[in-house]
Amino acid sequence: MSKLLVTGAAGFIGSNFVHYTLKNKPEHQITVLDALTYAGNKDSLKSVLDKITFVKGDITDSQLVDKLVSQNDIVVHFAAESHNDNSLIDQWPFINTNIIGTYTILQAIRKHNKRLHHISTDEVYGDLELDDPHKFTESTPYNPSSPYSSAKASSDMLVRAWVRSFGIQATISNCSNNYGPFQHIEKMIPRQITNLLTGERLKLYGAGQNVRDWIHVDDHNSAVHTILEKGKIGETYLIGANGEKSNLEVFNLILKLMGKDASWLDHVKDRQGHDMRYAIDSSKLRTELGWAPEYTNFETGLRDTIEWYKNNQWWWEPLKRQVEEKYRKQGQ
Ligand code: NAD
Ligand code: TDX
């Protein structure tokens, strides 16, 4: 049994991590630390609030972080500003949360000699050409493109430096694009599903050739547990499920699964500095730690996700008008 402090667990992946852990690893005790920013929603944990401790607070609050870290065994650090489009408009929250917040956690981990698992992204590696035969590996040089990914890259560098200089017990994982329930409707897949559910058309950036490497959120979280149990301190593990798809392919699949034709698709303004392609080689995690994904059929996972948004309108509907208003102002 371990006492887990999970940061950012009112968000998409963190809330799924809590549900996954309670179901599959019930021996752990969970405390959540989340600032409930625009991206956090306590309702994502509504069904399990009696089984966890929920603390509303900021990861840059050093006194609070120090206290919570001292009371727990392991910190699983999901909290971040996570949306690339937002990082092109206002950079400070990304610098503050992703860099200063991670620094604050590192200082507490160091002081109390606790274990940290730092959640990061494949975007730290920059992007690949569409015809590049290589995928990202743990030794690919960092080359982030956006304010979001450069702030995440900075946080990874801090973790590595604290391991090397101060010997803290930390691991890092860099995962590809997640999909599944409880994802904020600003993100590509839930935005398109909820557009169709509210009679709006799909909004594809540019020509839609950009490729993302999709993984179901439960597979990301099973990999995080594998690293917590078997990962080697100081190591980085890439998490991916061989799910490369162009955005246009994903949009066409959403149209098909929701019974609409191509007239429901709009091409809108492209993202500034838009990364072309991400692709993960997760051999290290698979061969050294024995992990494998369970959701190997993207269409099935996407169909389940569509069903979830259909059945949980209460969760996303209050946000929809405001999110679309923001995109409309950006020409997207
Ligand atoms: P999200 O935006 O859905 O959730 C982020 C959560 O962090 C929210 O609940 C928010 O309230 C909280 N938070 C933000 N700033 C905070 C602060 N200063 N103090 C405390 N809490 C704060 O993000 P997500 O998509 O669940 O991503 C979680 C993590 O996984 C991030 O570190 C992200 O970089 C990483 N990641 C995401 C993906 C993806 O596809 N979504 C892929 C790879 C890695
Ligand atoms: O309406 C849209 N139309 C569209 O074509 C939106 C919101 C996005 N897109 C495109 C941009 C990207 O090529 O879809 C792709 C995916 O976009 P996002 O959902 O914004 O994700 P991305 O920028 O790839 O980043 C995500 O995966 C890596 C997460 O938001 C990050 O937190 C994670 O690190």
Coordinates of C-alpha atoms and ligand atoms in Angstrom, one line a residue:
M1 CA 0.0 0.0 0.0
S2 CA 1.2 3.5 -0.8
K3 CA -0.1 6.9 -0.1
L4 CA -0.3 8.6 -3.5
L5 CA -0.5 12.4 -3.9
V6 CA -1.9 12.9 -7.4
T7 CA -1.6 16.5 -8.8
G8 CA -4.0 17.7 -11.4
A9 CA -6.5 14.9 -10.9
A10 CA -9.6 17.1 -11.6
G11 CA -8.3 17.2 -15.2
F12 CA -8.6 14.6 -18.0
I13 CA -5.8 12.1 -17.5
G14 CA -5.5 12.6 -13.7
S15 CA -9.2 11.9 -13.0
N16 CA -9.0 8.8 -15.2
F17 CA -5.9 7.8 -13.2
V18 CA -7.9 8.1 -10.0
H19 CA -10.8 6.0 -11.3
Y20 CA -8.3 3.4 -12.8
T21 CA -6.4 3.2 -9.5
L22 CA -9.4 2.7 -7.3
K23 CA -10.6 -0.1 -9.7
N24 CA -7.4 -1.9 -10.4
K25 CA -5.0 -1.0 -7.5
P26 CA -7.4 -0.5 -4.5
E27 CA -4.5 -1.0 -2.1
H28 CA -3.4 2.7 -2.6
Q29 CA -4.7 5.7 -0.7
I30 CA -5.2 8.8 -2.8
T31 CA -4.9 12.5 -2.1
V32 CA -5.7 14.8 -4.9
L33 CA -4.1 18.3 -5.2
D34 CA -5.8 20.4 -7.9
A35 CA -6.3 24.2 -8.3
L36 CA -9.5 23.7 -10.2
T37 CA -8.5 26.0 -13.1
Y38 CA -10.8 26.4 -16.1
A39 CA -9.5 22.8 -17.0
G40 CA -10.3 21.2 -13.7
N41 CA -13.7 19.8 -12.9
K42 CA -14.4 18.3 -9.5
D43 CA -17.4 16.5 -11.0
S44 CA -15.0 14.2 -12.9
L45 CA -14.3 12.7 -9.4
K46 CA -17.9 13.0 -8.1
S47 CA -18.5 9.3 -7.9
V48 CA -15.4 8.6 -5.8
L49 CA -15.1 11.7 -3.6
D50 CA -15.9 9.6 -0.5
K51 CA -12.9 7.3 -1.3
I52 CA -10.2 10.0 -1.7
T53 CA -9.0 13.2 -0.1
F54 CA -9.5 16.2 -2.3
V55 CA -7.4 19.3 -1.6
K56 CA -8.1 22.4 -3.7
G57 CA -4.7 24.2 -4.0
D58 CA -2.0 25.3 -6.3
I59 CA 1.2 23.4 -7.0
T60 CA 3.1 26.7 -6.8
D61 CA 2.1 27.1 -3.2
S62 CA 5.3 25.8 -1.5
Q63 CA 3.9 25.5 2.0
L64 CA 0.9 23.5 1.0
V65 CA 3.0 21.3 -1.4
D66 CA 5.6 20.8 1.4
K67 CA 2.9 19.6 3.8
L68 CA 1.2 17.3 1.4
V69 CA 4.4 15.8 0.1
S70 CA 5.6 15.1 3.6
Q71 CA 2.3 13.2 4.4
N72 CA 2.4 10.9 1.3
D73 CA 4.8 8.3 -0.2
I74 CA 4.7 9.0 -3.9
V75 CA 3.7 12.0 -6.0
V76 CA 2.2 11.4 -9.4
H77 CA 2.5 14.7 -11.1
F78 CA -0.2 15.4 -13.8
A79 CA -1.0 19.1 -13.0
A80 CA -0.1 21.3 -16.0
E81 CA -1.5 23.9 -18.3
S82 CA -2.1 21.5 -21.2
H83 CA -3.5 23.2 -24.3
N84 CA -1.3 24.3 -27.1
D85 CA -3.8 26.8 -28.5
N86 CA -4.0 28.6 -25.2
S87 CA -0.2 28.7 -24.9
L88 CA -0.2 30.8 -28.2
I89 CA -2.4 33.4 -26.5
D90 CA -1.1 33.8 -22.9
Q91 CA 2.2 32.2 -22.0
W92 CA 2.5 33.0 -18.3
P93 CA 0.2 30.3 -16.8
F94 CA 2.3 27.7 -18.7
I95 CA 5.6 29.1 -17.3
N96 CA 4.1 29.4 -13.8
T97 CA 2.4 26.0 -13.5
N98 CA 4.5 23.8 -15.7
I99 CA 7.9 25.2 -14.7
I100 CA 7.6 26.9 -11.3
G101 CA 5.0 24.3 -10.1
T102 CA 7.2 21.4 -11.0
Y103 CA 10.2 23.2 -9.3
T104 CA 8.0 23.6 -6.2
I105 CA 7.2 19.8 -6.1
L106 CA 10.9 18.9 -6.7
Q107 CA 12.0 20.9 -3.7
A108 CA 9.5 19.2 -1.5
I109 CA 10.4 15.7 -2.9
R110 CA 14.1 16.5 -2.2
K111 CA 13.5 17.7 1.3
H112 CA 11.3 14.8 2.4
N113 CA 13.0 12.1 0.3
K114 CA 9.9 10.9 -1.4
R115 CA 9.3 9.3 -4.9
L116 CA 8.1 11.3 -7.8
H117 CA 6.6 10.2 -11.2
H118 CA 6.5 13.2 -13.6
I119 CA 4.0 13.0 -16.4
S120 CA 5.1 14.6 -19.6
T121 CA 4.4 14.6 -23.3
D122 CA 6.0 13.4 -26.6
E123 CA 5.7 17.1 -27.8
V124 CA 9.1 17.8 -26.1
Y125 CA 10.7 16.1 -29.0
G126 CA 9.3 18.5 -31.6
D127 CA 7.8 17.0 -34.7
L128 CA 8.6 14.5 -37.5
E129 CA 8.2 14.8 -41.2
L130 CA 5.3 12.7 -42.6
D131 CA 7.7 10.4 -44.4
D132 CA 10.3 10.1 -41.7
P133 CA 10.9 6.3 -41.0
H134 CA 12.0 7.1 -37.4
K135 CA 9.8 7.5 -34.4
F136 CA 10.7 9.3 -31.1
T137 CA 12.7 7.3 -28.6
E138 CA 14.1 8.1 -25.2
S139 CA 17.3 9.3 -26.9
T140 CA 15.7 11.7 -29.4
P141 CA 17.0 15.3 -28.7
Y142 CA 14.5 17.7 -27.2
N143 CA 13.3 20.2 -29.7
P144 CA 9.9 21.7 -28.5
S145 CA 7.9 24.0 -30.8
S146 CA 5.2 25.7 -28.7
P147 CA 5.1 27.6 -25.4
Y148 CA 3.3 24.6 -24.0
S149 CA 5.7 22.0 -25.1
S150 CA 8.8 24.1 -24.3
A151 CA 7.4 24.6 -20.7
K152 CA 6.9 20.9 -20.4
A153 CA 10.4 20.3 -21.8
S154 CA 11.8 22.7 -19.1
S155 CA 9.9 20.8 -16.4
D156 CA 11.5 17.5 -17.6
M157 CA 14.9 19.1 -17.6
L158 CA 14.4 20.2 -14.0
V159 CA 13.4 16.6 -12.9
R160 CA 16.5 15.2 -14.7
A161 CA 18.8 17.8 -13.0
W162 CA 17.3 17.1 -9.5
V163 CA 17.9 13.4 -10.1
R164 CA 21.5 13.9 -11.1
S165 CA 22.5 16.7 -8.7
F166 CA 20.5 15.8 -5.6
G167 CA 19.8 12.1 -6.1
I168 CA 16.0 12.4 -5.8
Q169 CA 13.9 9.3 -6.6
A170 CA 12.1 10.2 -9.8
T171 CA 10.9 8.7 -13.1
I172 CA 9.5 10.5 -16.1
S173 CA 7.1 9.4 -18.8
N174 CA 6.4 11.1 -22.2
C175 CA 3.1 10.0 -23.7
S176 CA 1.4 10.6 -27.0
N177 CA -2.1 12.1 -27.6
N178 CA -4.7 10.6 -25.2
Y179 CA -8.4 10.1 -25.8
G180 CA -11.2 8.9 -23.6
P181 CA -13.8 10.2 -21.1
F182 CA -13.6 13.4 -19.2
Q183 CA -11.4 15.2 -21.7
H184 CA -11.9 18.9 -21.9
I185 CA -14.0 19.9 -24.9
E186 CA -11.4 22.4 -26.1
K187 CA -9.3 19.4 -27.3
M188 CA -9.7 18.0 -30.8
I189 CA -11.7 14.8 -30.4
P190 CA -14.2 15.9 -27.7
R191 CA -14.6 19.3 -29.5
Q192 CA -15.7 17.6 -32.7
I193 CA -18.0 15.0 -31.0
T194 CA -19.8 17.7 -29.0
N195 CA -20.0 20.0 -32.1
L196 CA -22.0 17.3 -33.8
L197 CA -24.1 16.7 -30.7
T198 CA -25.0 20.4 -30.7
G199 CA -25.6 20.7 -34.4
E200 CA -22.3 22.4 -35.2
R201 CA -19.9 21.4 -37.9
L202 CA -16.4 19.8 -37.4
K203 CA -13.5 22.3 -37.3
L204 CA -10.4 21.0 -39.0
Y205 CA -7.2 23.0 -38.7
G206 CA -5.6 23.6 -42.2
A207 CA -5.6 20.6 -44.6
G208 CA -5.7 18.1 -41.7
Q209 CA -2.6 16.2 -42.8
N210 CA -1.0 16.5 -39.3
V211 CA -0.6 13.1 -37.6
R212 CA -1.1 12.3 -33.9
D213 CA -0.3 9.0 -32.2
W214 CA -3.5 8.2 -30.3
I215 CA -3.6 6.2 -27.1
H216 CA -6.6 5.4 -24.9
V217 CA -6.2 7.2 -21.5
D218 CA -6.5 3.9 -19.6
D219 CA -3.5 2.5 -21.5
H220 CA -1.5 5.7 -20.5
N221 CA -2.5 5.1 -16.9
S222 CA -1.8 1.4 -16.9
A223 CA 1.7 2.3 -18.1
V224 CA 2.1 4.9 -15.3
H225 CA 1.3 2.1 -12.8
T226 CA 3.8 -0.2 -14.5
I227 CA 6.5 2.5 -14.1
L228 CA 5.6 3.1 -10.5
E229 CA 5.9 -0.6 -9.8
K230 CA 8.9 -1.6 -12.0
G231 CA 10.5 1.6 -13.4
K232 CA 14.2 2.3 -12.7
I233 CA 14.8 5.5 -10.8
G234 CA 16.2 8.3 -13.0
E235 CA 14.9 6.7 -16.2
T236 CA 12.5 8.1 -18.8
Y237 CA 9.9 5.9 -20.5
L238 CA 8.0 6.7 -23.7
I239 CA 4.4 5.6 -23.7
G240 CA 2.6 5.0 -27.0
A241 CA 0.3 2.4 -28.6
N242 CA 1.1 2.6 -32.3
G243 CA -1.9 4.8 -33.0
E244 CA -0.8 7.1 -35.7
K245 CA -3.6 8.7 -37.7
S246 CA -3.9 12.0 -39.6
N247 CA -6.4 14.5 -38.3
L248 CA -8.4 14.1 -41.5
E249 CA -8.7 10.3 -40.9
V250 CA -9.9 10.9 -37.3
F251 CA -12.5 13.5 -38.5
N252 CA -13.8 11.1 -41.2
L253 CA -14.1 8.3 -38.6
I254 CA -16.0 10.6 -36.2
L255 CA -18.4 11.5 -39.1
K256 CA -18.9 7.9 -40.0
L257 CA -19.5 6.8 -36.4
M258 CA -21.9 9.6 -35.8
G259 CA -23.8 9.1 -39.1
K260 CA -22.8 12.4 -40.9
D261 CA -21.3 13.1 -44.3
A262 CA -18.4 15.3 -45.4
S263 CA -20.6 18.4 -45.7
W264 CA -20.4 18.6 -41.9
L265 CA -16.6 19.4 -42.1
D266 CA -15.2 22.9 -42.1
H267 CA -11.5 23.7 -42.8
V268 CA -10.5 26.6 -40.4
K269 CA -7.4 28.6 -39.8
D270 CA -4.3 26.5 -39.0
R271 CA -2.5 26.6 -35.7
Q272 CA 0.6 28.8 -35.5
G273 CA 3.8 26.6 -35.6
H274 CA 1.5 23.5 -35.9
D275 CA 3.6 20.3 -35.3
M276 CA 3.2 18.0 -38.3
R277 CA 3.6 14.6 -36.8
Y278 CA 4.3 12.7 -33.5
A279 CA 5.1 9.0 -33.4
I280 CA 6.3 7.1 -30.3
D281 CA 8.6 4.0 -30.2
S282 CA 7.6 2.5 -26.8
S283 CA 9.9 -0.6 -27.0
K284 CA 11.8 0.3 -23.8
L285 CA 8.6 0.3 -21.7
R286 CA 7.4 -2.9 -23.5
T287 CA 10.7 -4.9 -23.3
E288 CA 12.2 -3.7 -20.0
L289 CA 9.0 -3.4 -18.0
G290 CA 6.6 -5.8 -19.8
W291 CA 3.8 -3.3 -20.5
A292 CA 1.4 -3.6 -23.4
P293 CA -1.7 -1.5 -24.3
E294 CA -5.2 -3.1 -24.1
Y295 CA -7.0 -0.7 -26.5
T296 CA -5.5 -1.8 -29.8
N297 CA -8.5 -0.9 -31.9
F298 CA -8.9 2.9 -32.2
E299 CA -12.3 2.7 -33.8
T300 CA -13.7 0.8 -30.9
G301 CA -12.1 3.1 -28.4
L302 CA -13.4 6.1 -30.3
R303 CA -16.9 4.6 -30.5
D304 CA -16.9 4.2 -26.6
T305 CA -15.7 7.8 -26.3
I306 CA -18.5 9.1 -28.5
E307 CA -21.0 7.1 -26.4
W308 CA -19.6 8.6 -23.2
Y309 CA -20.0 12.2 -24.5
K310 CA -23.6 11.3 -25.7
N311 CA -24.4 9.9 -22.2
N312 CA -22.7 12.6 -20.1
Q313 CA -24.0 15.8 -21.6
W314 CA -24.4 17.2 -18.0
W315 CA -20.6 17.1 -17.7
W316 CA -19.7 19.1 -20.8
E317 CA -22.8 21.1 -21.9
P318 CA -22.2 24.1 -19.4
L319 CA -18.8 24.8 -21.0
K320 CA -19.8 24.4 -24.7
R321 CA -20.9 27.9 -25.6
Q322 CA -18.0 29.6 -24.0
V323 CA -15.4 27.3 -25.6
E324 CA -16.8 27.8 -29.1
E325 CA -17.0 31.5 -28.6
K326 CA -13.3 31.6 -27.8
Y327 CA -12.5 29.5 -30.9
R328 CA -14.7 31.7 -33.0
K329 CA -12.7 34.8 -32.0
Q330 CA -9.5 33.0 -33.0
G331 CA -11.0 32.2 -36.4
Q332 CA -11.0 28.5 -35.5
Ligands
NAD1 P1 -6.0 18.9 -18.2 O1 -5.8 20.3 -18.7 O2 -7.2 18.2 -18.6 O3 -5.9 18.9 -16.6 C1 -4.9 19.6 -15.9 C2 -5.4 19.7 -14.4 O4 -4.3 20.4 -13.7 C3 -6.7 20.4 -14.2 O5 -7.5 19.7 -13.3 C4 -6.2 21.8 -13.6 O6 -7.2 22.3 -12.7 C5 -4.9 21.3 -12.8 N1 -4.0 22.4 -12.7 C6 -3.6 23.3 -13.6 N2 -2.7 24.2 -13.0 C7 -2.6 23.9 -11.7 C8 -1.9 24.4 -10.6 N3 -1.1 25.5 -10.8 N4 -2.0 23.8 -9.4 C9 -2.7 22.7 -9.3 N5 -3.5 22.2 -10.3 C10 -3.4 22.7 -11.5 O7 -4.7 18.1 -18.7 P2 -4.5 16.6 -19.1 O8 -4.8 16.5 -20.6 O9 -5.2 15.7 -18.2 O10 -2.9 16.4 -19.0 C11 -2.4 15.9 -17.7 C12 -0.9 15.8 -17.9 O11 -0.6 14.9 -18.9 C13 -0.2 17.1 -18.2 O12 1.1 17.2 -17.5 C14 0.1 17.0 -19.7 O13 1.2 17.7 -20.1 C15 0.3 15.5 -19.9 N6 0.0 14.9 -21.2 C16 -1.2 15.1 -21.7 C17 -1.5 14.4 -22.9 C18 -2.9 14.5 -23.6 O14 -3.1 14.0 -24.7 N7 -3.8 15.2 -23.0 C19 -0.5 13.6 -23.5 C20 0.7 13.5 -22.9 C21 1.0 14.1 -21.7
TDX2 O1 -10.7 22.0 -33.3 C1 -9.6 21.5 -33.5 N1 -9.3 21.1 -34.8 C2 -8.1 20.5 -35.1 O2 -7.9 20.2 -36.3 C3 -8.6 21.3 -32.5 C4 -8.9 21.7 -31.1 C5 -7.4 20.7 -32.9 N2 -7.1 20.3 -34.1 C6 -5.9 19.6 -34.5 C7 -4.6 20.2 -33.9 C8 -3.7 19.0 -33.7 O3 -3.0 18.7 -34.9 O4 -6.0 18.4 -33.9 C9 -4.7 17.9 -33.4 C10 -4.9 17.6 -31.9 O5 -5.1 18.8 -31.2 P1 -5.2 19.0 -29.6 O6 -6.4 18.1 -29.2 O7 -5.2 20.4 -29.3 O8 -3.9 18.2 -29.1 P2 -2.3 18.5 -29.3 O9 -2.0 19.9 -29.6 O10 -1.8 17.4 -30.3 O11 -1.8 18.2 -27.8 C11 -2.3 17.1 -27.0 O12 -1.5 16.0 -27.0 C12 -0.3 16.1 -26.4 C13 -2.6 17.6 -25.6 O13 -3.4 18.7 -25.6 C14 -1.3 17.9 -24.9 O14 -1.5 18.2 -23.6 C15 -0.4 16.7 -25.0 O15 0.9 17.0 -24.5

